[in-house]
Short mmCIF file of C-alpha atoms and ligand atoms in Angstrom, two decimals:
data_model
loop_
_atom_site.label_atom_id
_atom_site.label_comp_id
_atom_site.label_asym_id
_atom_site.label_seq_id
_atom_site.Cartn_x
_atom_site.Cartn_y
_atom_site.Cartn_z
CA MET A 1 0.01 0.00 -0.03
CA ALA A 2 2.98 2.31 0.40
CA GLY A 3 2.68 5.19 -2.03
CA LEU A 4 -0.74 4.24 -3.22
CA PHE A 5 -2.04 7.77 -2.62
CA ALA A 6 1.23 9.52 -3.38
CA VAL A 7 1.36 12.57 -5.70
CA GLU A 8 4.84 13.73 -4.73
CA GLY A 9 6.75 15.33 -7.47
CA LYS A 10 3.75 15.41 -9.85
CA SER A 11 3.10 18.72 -11.74
CA VAL A 12 -0.38 20.00 -11.20
CA LEU A 13 -2.30 23.03 -12.58
CA VAL A 14 -5.37 24.19 -10.50
CA THR A 15 -7.52 26.81 -12.21
CA GLY A 16 -9.28 29.09 -9.80
CA GLY A 17 -6.72 28.01 -7.26
CA SER A 18 -6.64 31.43 -5.47
CA ARG A 19 -9.61 30.74 -3.17
CA GLY A 20 -12.42 28.37 -2.22
CA ILE A 21 -12.46 24.83 -3.56
CA GLY A 22 -9.52 25.47 -5.85
CA LEU A 23 -7.41 26.68 -2.93
CA MET A 24 -8.42 23.59 -0.88
CA ILE A 25 -7.26 21.38 -3.78
CA ALA A 26 -4.07 23.34 -4.39
CA ARG A 27 -3.11 23.34 -0.71
CA GLY A 28 -3.70 19.57 -0.59
CA PHE A 29 -1.37 18.95 -3.50
CA VAL A 30 1.35 21.37 -2.27
CA GLU A 31 1.35 19.73 1.19
CA ALA A 32 1.54 16.32 -0.43
CA GLY A 33 4.72 17.37 -2.24
CA ALA A 34 3.38 18.08 -5.80
CA ARG A 35 4.70 21.06 -7.89
CA VAL A 36 1.63 23.21 -8.23
CA VAL A 37 0.63 26.12 -10.47
CA ILE A 38 -2.46 28.09 -9.54
CA SER A 39 -4.28 30.38 -11.85
CA SER A 40 -7.15 32.99 -11.69
CA ARG A 41 -7.86 36.43 -13.14
CA LYS A 42 -6.56 38.64 -10.23
CA ALA A 43 -2.75 38.53 -10.63
CA ASP A 44 -2.00 40.10 -7.25
CA VAL A 45 -4.19 37.64 -5.24
CA CYS A 46 -2.90 34.75 -7.19
CA ALA A 47 0.76 35.71 -6.56
CA GLU A 48 0.04 36.29 -2.82
CA VAL A 49 -1.65 32.94 -2.37
CA ALA A 50 1.10 31.15 -4.26
CA ALA A 51 3.70 32.82 -2.06
CA ARG A 52 1.75 31.69 1.03
CA LEU A 53 1.43 28.12 -0.16
CA SER A 54 5.16 28.06 -1.05
CA ARG A 55 6.03 28.11 2.63
CA THR A 56 4.98 24.49 2.84
CA GLY A 57 6.01 23.34 -0.68
CA THR A 58 6.16 24.35 -4.27
CA CYS A 59 3.54 26.65 -5.75
CA GLU A 60 3.57 29.37 -8.44
CA ALA A 61 0.98 31.69 -9.93
CA ILE A 62 0.17 32.23 -13.55
CA PRO A 63 -2.86 34.61 -13.86
CA ALA A 64 -5.29 34.23 -16.86
CA ASP A 65 -8.85 35.00 -17.79
CA LEU A 66 -10.11 31.58 -18.89
CA SER A 67 -13.38 32.96 -20.31
CA THR A 68 -11.53 34.04 -23.48
CA PRO A 69 -9.85 31.65 -25.95
CA GLU A 70 -6.61 33.71 -25.70
CA GLY A 71 -6.59 33.49 -21.96
CA ALA A 72 -6.85 29.65 -21.97
CA VAL A 73 -4.31 29.24 -24.76
CA GLY A 74 -1.95 31.75 -23.09
CA LEU A 75 -2.16 29.87 -19.76
CA ALA A 76 -1.60 26.49 -21.57
CA GLU A 77 1.49 27.88 -23.23
CA ALA A 78 2.90 29.41 -19.98
CA VAL A 79 2.30 26.21 -18.03
CA ALA A 80 3.82 23.98 -20.72
CA ARG A 81 6.92 26.13 -20.76
CA ARG A 82 7.46 25.44 -17.05
CA HIS A 83 6.10 21.87 -17.05
CA PRO A 84 6.57 20.31 -20.50
CA ALA A 85 5.06 17.18 -18.82
CA LEU A 86 1.87 18.02 -16.91
CA HIS A 87 0.59 15.10 -14.72
CA VAL A 88 -2.63 16.69 -13.45
CA LEU A 89 -5.01 19.40 -14.71
CA VAL A 90 -7.77 20.46 -12.37
CA ASN A 91 -10.41 22.47 -14.20
CA ASN A 92 -11.95 24.20 -11.21
CA ALA A 93 -12.45 27.91 -12.04
CA GLY A 94 -16.15 28.73 -12.30
CA ALA A 95 -18.88 31.19 -11.43
CA THR A 96 -22.64 31.03 -10.60
CA TRP A 97 -25.74 33.16 -11.06
CA GLY A 98 -28.97 33.07 -9.16
CA ALA A 99 -32.23 34.88 -10.10
CA PRO A 100 -35.96 34.13 -9.97
CA LEU A 101 -37.33 32.32 -13.09
CA GLU A 102 -38.92 35.28 -14.87
CA GLU A 103 -36.04 37.62 -14.10
CA PHE A 104 -33.31 35.16 -15.06
CA PRO A 105 -31.25 37.04 -17.72
CA ASP A 106 -30.42 35.57 -21.06
CA SER A 107 -26.88 36.90 -20.57
CA ALA A 108 -26.38 34.50 -17.59
CA PHE A 109 -26.50 31.54 -19.90
CA ASP A 110 -23.62 33.06 -22.05
CA LYS A 111 -21.64 33.84 -18.90
CA MET A 112 -22.05 30.37 -17.42
CA TRP A 113 -21.14 28.75 -20.74
CA ALA A 114 -18.16 30.95 -21.22
CA THR A 115 -16.84 30.56 -17.59
CA ASN A 116 -17.84 27.03 -16.63
CA VAL A 117 -17.98 24.99 -19.74
CA LYS A 118 -15.75 26.26 -22.65
CA PRO A 119 -12.54 26.73 -20.52
CA VAL A 120 -12.68 23.04 -19.49
CA PHE A 121 -12.67 22.04 -23.15
CA ARG A 122 -10.20 24.73 -24.30
CA LEU A 123 -7.69 24.19 -21.58
CA THR A 124 -7.78 20.35 -21.78
CA VAL A 125 -7.20 20.50 -25.55
CA ALA A 126 -4.52 23.16 -25.32
CA LEU A 127 -2.65 21.12 -22.70
CA LEU A 128 -2.91 17.81 -24.45
CA PRO A 129 0.78 17.76 -25.59
CA ALA A 130 1.88 18.34 -21.97
CA LEU A 131 -0.51 15.81 -20.65
CA ARG A 132 0.48 13.22 -23.19
CA ALA A 133 4.14 13.88 -22.31
CA ALA A 134 3.43 12.90 -18.68
CA ALA A 135 1.07 9.97 -19.42
CA THR A 136 2.05 6.32 -19.22
CA GLU A 137 -0.18 3.22 -19.29
CA ASP A 138 0.71 2.52 -15.63
CA ASP A 139 0.40 6.07 -14.44
CA PRO A 140 -2.00 8.04 -16.74
CA ALA A 141 -2.13 11.84 -16.80
CA ARG A 142 -5.25 13.07 -15.05
CA VAL A 143 -7.89 15.69 -15.82
CA ILE A 144 -10.15 16.48 -12.87
CA ASN A 145 -13.16 18.70 -13.67
CA ILE A 146 -15.13 20.32 -10.91
CA GLY A 147 -18.82 19.95 -11.62
CA SER A 148 -21.50 20.29 -8.96
CA VAL A 149 -24.31 18.36 -7.27
CA ASP A 150 -26.48 21.13 -8.92
CA GLY A 151 -25.68 19.47 -12.22
CA THR A 152 -27.08 16.09 -11.09
CA ARG A 153 -30.33 17.02 -9.23
CA VAL A 154 -32.60 19.96 -9.15
CA PRO A 155 -31.02 22.53 -6.90
CA SER A 156 -32.83 24.22 -4.04
CA ILE A 157 -31.84 27.64 -5.35
CA GLU A 158 -32.82 29.10 -8.70
CA ASN A 159 -29.63 29.01 -10.69
CA TYR A 160 -30.93 27.66 -13.95
CA ALA A 161 -27.89 28.48 -16.24
CA TYR A 162 -25.41 27.36 -13.63
CA ALA A 163 -27.04 23.95 -13.09
CA ALA A 164 -27.29 23.43 -16.83
CA SER A 165 -23.59 24.38 -17.24
CA LYS A 166 -22.49 21.91 -14.55
CA ALA A 167 -24.53 19.09 -16.19
CA ALA A 168 -22.63 20.07 -19.37
CA VAL A 169 -19.35 19.77 -17.50
CA HIS A 170 -20.27 16.22 -16.40
CA MET A 171 -21.18 15.16 -19.91
CA LEU A 172 -18.08 16.83 -21.30
CA THR A 173 -16.04 14.82 -18.71
CA ARG A 174 -17.40 11.45 -20.03
CA ASN A 175 -17.01 12.49 -23.63
CA LEU A 176 -13.36 13.55 -23.17
CA ALA A 177 -12.67 10.51 -20.97
CA HIS A 178 -13.79 8.20 -23.72
CA GLN A 179 -11.76 10.10 -26.43
CA LEU A 180 -8.59 10.24 -24.48
CA THR A 181 -8.32 6.58 -23.15
CA GLY A 182 -5.85 5.80 -25.99
CA ASP A 183 -3.60 8.69 -24.85
CA HIS A 184 -3.58 7.29 -21.28
CA ILE A 185 -5.22 10.38 -19.97
CA THR A 186 -8.12 9.87 -17.50
CA VAL A 187 -10.84 12.41 -17.18
CA ASN A 188 -13.13 12.53 -14.12
CA ALA A 189 -15.28 14.98 -12.38
CA ILE A 190 -15.94 15.85 -8.76
CA ALA A 191 -19.53 17.03 -8.08
CA PRO A 192 -19.23 18.98 -4.79
CA GLY A 193 -22.06 19.68 -2.35
CA PRO A 194 -21.77 22.89 -0.17
CA PHE A 195 -18.28 24.06 0.58
CA ASP A 196 -17.20 27.37 2.12
CA SER A 197 -16.15 29.81 -0.69
CA LYS A 198 -16.81 33.26 -1.93
CA MET A 199 -19.37 31.70 -4.27
CA MET A 200 -21.32 30.21 -1.34
CA ALA A 201 -20.73 33.07 1.08
CA PHE A 202 -24.18 34.60 0.43
CA ALA A 203 -25.60 31.46 2.10
CA LEU A 204 -22.99 29.89 4.24
CA ASP A 205 -22.05 33.15 6.03
CA ASN A 206 -25.60 33.49 7.23
CA PRO A 207 -25.68 31.30 10.41
CA ALA A 208 -29.40 30.41 10.06
CA LEU A 209 -29.14 29.62 6.37
CA ARG A 210 -25.91 27.70 7.06
CA ALA A 211 -27.64 25.51 9.61
CA GLU A 212 -30.57 24.96 7.23
CA ILE A 213 -28.22 23.87 4.38
CA ALA A 214 -26.25 21.54 6.73
CA ARG A 215 -29.55 19.98 7.82
CA GLU A 216 -30.36 19.32 4.19
CA VAL A 217 -27.09 17.38 3.70
CA PRO A 218 -27.70 13.72 4.82
CA LEU A 219 -24.32 13.64 6.59
CA GLY A 220 -25.31 16.70 8.42
CA ARG A 221 -22.48 19.15 7.70
CA ILE A 222 -20.80 21.48 5.26
CA GLY A 223 -17.83 20.12 3.28
CA ARG A 224 -14.40 20.55 4.74
CA PRO A 225 -11.11 21.32 2.88
CA ASP A 226 -9.83 17.79 3.50
CA ASP A 227 -12.98 16.29 1.85
CA MET A 228 -12.10 18.07 -1.36
CA ALA A 229 -8.36 17.64 -1.23
CA GLY A 230 -8.81 13.92 -0.45
CA ALA A 231 -10.99 13.31 -3.50
CA ALA A 232 -8.61 15.18 -5.82
CA ILE A 233 -5.57 13.36 -4.51
CA TYR A 234 -7.20 10.00 -4.85
CA LEU A 235 -8.02 10.83 -8.56
CA ALA A 236 -4.41 12.02 -9.20
CA SER A 237 -2.62 9.17 -7.42
CA ARG A 238 -1.91 5.51 -8.34
CA ALA A 239 -5.10 4.69 -6.44
CA GLY A 240 -7.19 6.41 -9.04
CA SER A 241 -5.44 5.26 -12.11
CA TYR A 242 -8.12 2.87 -13.33
CA LEU A 243 -10.98 5.29 -13.06
CA THR A 244 -12.15 7.45 -16.00
CA GLY A 245 -15.37 9.07 -17.10
CA ALA A 246 -16.75 9.15 -13.48
CA VAL A 247 -18.63 11.91 -11.79
CA ILE A 248 -17.92 11.53 -8.10
CA PRO A 249 -20.35 13.11 -5.65
CA VAL A 250 -18.47 14.81 -2.77
CA ASP A 251 -21.63 16.10 -1.22
CA GLY A 252 -22.38 14.46 2.09
CA GLY A 253 -25.07 12.40 0.45
CA LEU A 254 -27.08 15.27 -1.08
CA SER A 255 -27.33 13.48 -4.45
CA THR A 256 -29.14 10.59 -2.74
CA ARG A 257 -32.14 12.83 -2.12
N1 NAP B 301 -18.48 26.17 -3.10
C1 NAP B 301 -19.39 25.25 -3.36
O1 NAP B 301 -20.20 24.92 -2.53
C2 NAP B 301 -19.44 24.61 -4.69
C3 NAP B 301 -20.30 23.53 -4.92
C4 NAP B 301 -20.46 22.87 -6.08
C5 NAP B 301 -19.52 23.25 -7.15
N2 NAP B 301 -18.58 24.29 -7.01
C6 NAP B 301 -17.67 24.59 -8.06
O2 NAP B 301 -16.39 24.68 -7.49
C7 NAP B 301 -15.60 25.54 -8.30
C8 NAP B 301 -14.94 26.59 -7.42
O3 NAP B 301 -16.00 27.33 -6.84
P1 NAP B 301 -15.77 28.12 -5.47
O4 NAP B 301 -17.10 27.83 -4.71
O5 NAP B 301 -14.53 27.82 -4.89
O6 NAP B 301 -15.97 29.61 -6.03
P2 NAP B 301 -15.10 30.99 -5.80
O7 NAP B 301 -14.71 31.03 -4.35
O8 NAP B 301 -15.91 32.03 -6.34
O9 NAP B 301 -13.73 30.69 -6.52
C9 NAP B 301 -13.81 30.72 -7.97
C10 NAP B 301 -12.30 30.74 -8.47
O10 NAP B 301 -12.36 30.77 -9.96
C11 NAP B 301 -11.64 31.97 -10.38
N3 NAP B 301 -12.30 32.48 -11.62
C12 NAP B 301 -13.56 32.90 -11.70
N4 NAP B 301 -13.78 33.23 -13.02
C13 NAP B 301 -12.63 33.12 -13.75
C14 NAP B 301 -12.20 33.32 -15.04
N5 NAP B 301 -13.00 33.83 -15.92
N6 NAP B 301 -10.93 32.99 -15.44
C15 NAP B 301 -10.04 32.39 -14.50
N7 NAP B 301 -10.43 32.28 -13.17
C16 NAP B 301 -11.67 32.57 -12.81
C17 NAP B 301 -11.71 32.88 -9.25
O11 NAP B 301 -10.60 33.86 -9.15
P3 NAP B 301 -10.71 35.34 -9.87
O12 NAP B 301 -11.96 35.99 -9.44
O13 NAP B 301 -9.45 36.01 -9.44
O14 NAP B 301 -10.65 35.03 -11.37
C18 NAP B 301 -11.60 31.93 -8.08
O15 NAP B 301 -10.17 31.59 -7.91
C19 NAP B 301 -16.57 26.14 -9.35
O16 NAP B 301 -16.49 25.43 -10.53
C20 NAP B 301 -17.91 25.87 -8.72
O17 NAP B 301 -18.94 25.86 -9.71
C21 NAP B 301 -18.59 24.96 -5.77
#
């Protein structure tokens, strides 16, 4: 069993690694000895977080706006220059939008598609040469997409375009997984339930609402950083090397409702 969950020395890119779920994952990889790149739009925040994470391991920042084709391709080029062989790509960056049905703006669908779906495809394709360079039959390169429990069951909040975009991420995961088996690249998704982040602060920073959300979760609590880091490390390690095309719920059982 020694080394079954090891990710030491692997090169890892985490998009949206500056805060929230991306930071939980990036910190897990850094502390487990991986060489991590984090990316997000705000260059100063990204650099400051990378400097903080570097106190316990190896982390650098490469800022990019992934909602544009140039942003995704530019990030892929910059990462591939530093890591010609990329072992793990975590497509985590994302945004949400909530509004009542009849006020839900058409533009939200464009924003969710541009931020949550297209970058997953663009970045994976642009990084294929680096992923292929790291991939072997025994130790495939890994793509980990962050979907959502909201893409698997009807959410309790009105976020129509978001939920649809996350269902798209799950289907894209299966599609890419099938296509990339021959390259020894696995593609899986994590579908989180509620985790503390800026995206969820509107609900989880309100004690009454937080308690209500925790009660809705069959395991009775909000997700913790280790829950997320653990799932990502499993998928990136030897333990996860025979899994591809899966959408793993890390949601305290919400998807069983
Ligand atoms: N938190 C939850 O409960 C929950 C549940 C299910 C799924 N998720 C998913 O988990 C992922 C992370 O969400 P989170 O809750 O951690 O949200 P968050 O705190 O808002 O973090 C989002 C991250 O993505 C980056 N980002 C946003 N737009 C970007 C763009 N156009 N280009 C590059 N980076 C961008 C942000 O940094 P900048 O603003 O600096 O760009 C930030 O680092 C998302 O895909 C979300 O849908 C979250």
